[in-house]
Amino acid sequence: MADRIDVKKVKEETGWNVVFGAVYAEDIPEHVKNNFQKTERMHLVEFNLKTELKWLRYISSQSV
């Protein structure tokens, strides 16, 4: 579950239902195909040098 998301409050204030999905965008097609059920792999988040460098490159490319 996403940290700091108050599902009940979102529903009360907006009427929207909250659905938690895959961590990575590349997993979305499989997640949808699997009736919005996550596989074990979809529960994992990688924090390694490769992903951190990709994040840093993205952040540095954004104008402030």
PDB file of C-alpha atoms in Angstrom:
ATOM      1  CA  MET A   1       0.000   0.000   0.000  1.00  0.00           C
ATOM      2  CA  ALA A   2       1.204   3.507  -0.766  1.00  0.00           C
ATOM      3  CA  ASP A   3       2.496   5.372   2.203  1.00  0.00           C
ATOM      4  CA  ARG A   4       0.470   8.388   3.378  1.00  0.00           C
ATOM      5  CA  ILE A   5      -2.599   7.765   1.223  1.00  0.00           C
ATOM      6  CA  ASP A   6      -5.750   7.936   3.312  1.00  0.00           C
ATOM      7  CA  VAL A   7      -8.070   5.777   1.204  1.00  0.00           C
ATOM      8  CA  LYS A   8     -11.111   6.528   3.362  1.00  0.00           C
ATOM      9  CA  LYS A   9     -10.531  10.287   3.193  1.00  0.00           C
ATOM     10  CA  VAL A  10     -10.086  10.216  -0.591  1.00  0.00           C
ATOM     11  CA  LYS A  11     -13.405   8.359  -0.921  1.00  0.00           C
ATOM     12  CA  GLU A  12     -15.203  10.707   1.483  1.00  0.00           C
ATOM     13  CA  GLU A  13     -13.921  13.922  -0.104  1.00  0.00           C
ATOM     14  CA  THR A  14     -13.987  12.975  -3.791  1.00  0.00           C
ATOM     15  CA  GLY A  15     -16.171   9.902  -4.175  1.00  0.00           C
ATOM     16  CA  TRP A  16     -13.256   8.210  -5.951  1.00  0.00           C
ATOM     17  CA  ASN A  17     -12.156   4.659  -5.265  1.00  0.00           C
ATOM     18  CA  VAL A  18      -8.441   4.198  -4.694  1.00  0.00           C
ATOM     19  CA  VAL A  19      -6.760   1.343  -6.535  1.00  0.00           C
ATOM     20  CA  PHE A  20      -3.105   0.592  -5.876  1.00  0.00           C
ATOM     21  CA  GLY A  21      -1.272  -0.763  -8.859  1.00  0.00           C
ATOM     22  CA  ALA A  22       2.069  -1.899 -10.070  1.00  0.00           C
ATOM     23  CA  VAL A  23       5.220  -0.100  -8.912  1.00  0.00           C
ATOM     24  CA  TYR A  24       6.749   0.181 -12.379  1.00  0.00           C
ATOM     25  CA  ALA A  25       4.926   1.471 -15.471  1.00  0.00           C
ATOM     26  CA  GLU A  26       6.229  -1.457 -17.517  1.00  0.00           C
ATOM     27  CA  ASP A  27       4.186  -3.786 -15.258  1.00  0.00           C
ATOM     28  CA  ILE A  28       0.857  -2.027 -15.862  1.00  0.00           C
ATOM     29  CA  PRO A  29      -0.262  -4.165 -18.861  1.00  0.00           C
ATOM     30  CA  GLU A  30       0.361  -7.375 -16.906  1.00  0.00           C
ATOM     31  CA  HIS A  31      -1.325  -5.892 -13.826  1.00  0.00           C
ATOM     32  CA  VAL A  32      -4.458  -4.996 -15.815  1.00  0.00           C
ATOM     33  CA  LYS A  33      -4.446  -8.356 -17.625  1.00  0.00           C
ATOM     34  CA  ASN A  34      -4.213 -10.056 -14.216  1.00  0.00           C
ATOM     35  CA  ASN A  35      -7.460  -8.360 -13.094  1.00  0.00           C
ATOM     36  CA  PHE A  36      -5.516  -5.725 -11.123  1.00  0.00           C
ATOM     37  CA  GLN A  37      -3.780  -8.332  -8.979  1.00  0.00           C
ATOM     38  CA  LYS A  38      -0.066  -7.851  -8.341  1.00  0.00           C
ATOM     39  CA  THR A  39       2.415 -10.654  -8.747  1.00  0.00           C
ATOM     40  CA  GLU A  40       5.122 -11.135  -6.111  1.00  0.00           C
ATOM     41  CA  ARG A  41       7.599  -9.343  -8.358  1.00  0.00           C
ATOM     42  CA  MET A  42       5.271  -6.330  -8.582  1.00  0.00           C
ATOM     43  CA  HIS A  43       5.547  -5.824  -4.838  1.00  0.00           C
ATOM     44  CA  LEU A  44       9.285  -5.229  -5.064  1.00  0.00           C
ATOM     45  CA  VAL A  45      11.060  -1.921  -5.540  1.00  0.00           C
ATOM     46  CA  GLU A  46      14.686  -1.775  -6.588  1.00  0.00           C
ATOM     47  CA  PHE A  47      16.942   0.795  -5.012  1.00  0.00           C
ATOM     48  CA  ASN A  48      20.262   0.310  -6.710  1.00  0.00           C
ATOM     49  CA  LEU A  49      22.804   2.494  -8.452  1.00  0.00           C
ATOM     50  CA  LYS A  50      21.164   2.054 -11.856  1.00  0.00           C
ATOM     51  CA  THR A  51      17.710   3.182 -10.725  1.00  0.00           C
ATOM     52  CA  GLU A  52      19.127   6.001  -8.610  1.00  0.00           C
ATOM     53  CA  LEU A  53      21.134   7.337 -11.568  1.00  0.00           C
ATOM     54  CA  LYS A  54      18.050   7.190 -13.797  1.00  0.00           C
ATOM     55  CA  TRP A  55      16.114   9.141 -11.157  1.00  0.00           C
ATOM     56  CA  LEU A  56      18.922  11.683 -10.777  1.00  0.00           C
ATOM     57  CA  ARG A  57      19.094  12.166 -14.557  1.00  0.00           C
ATOM     58  CA  TYR A  58      15.327  12.710 -14.678  1.00  0.00           C
ATOM     59  CA  ILE A  59      15.351  15.208 -11.804  1.00  0.00           C
ATOM     60  CA  SER A  60      18.272  17.153 -13.247  1.00  0.00           C
ATOM     61  CA  SER A  61      16.496  17.430 -16.620  1.00  0.00           C
ATOM     62  CA  GLN A  62      13.450  19.127 -15.108  1.00  0.00           C
ATOM     63  CA  SER A  63      13.333  22.906 -15.158  1.00  0.00           C
ATOM     64  CA  VAL A  64      12.718  24.579 -11.840  1.00  0.00           C
TER      65      VAL A  64
END
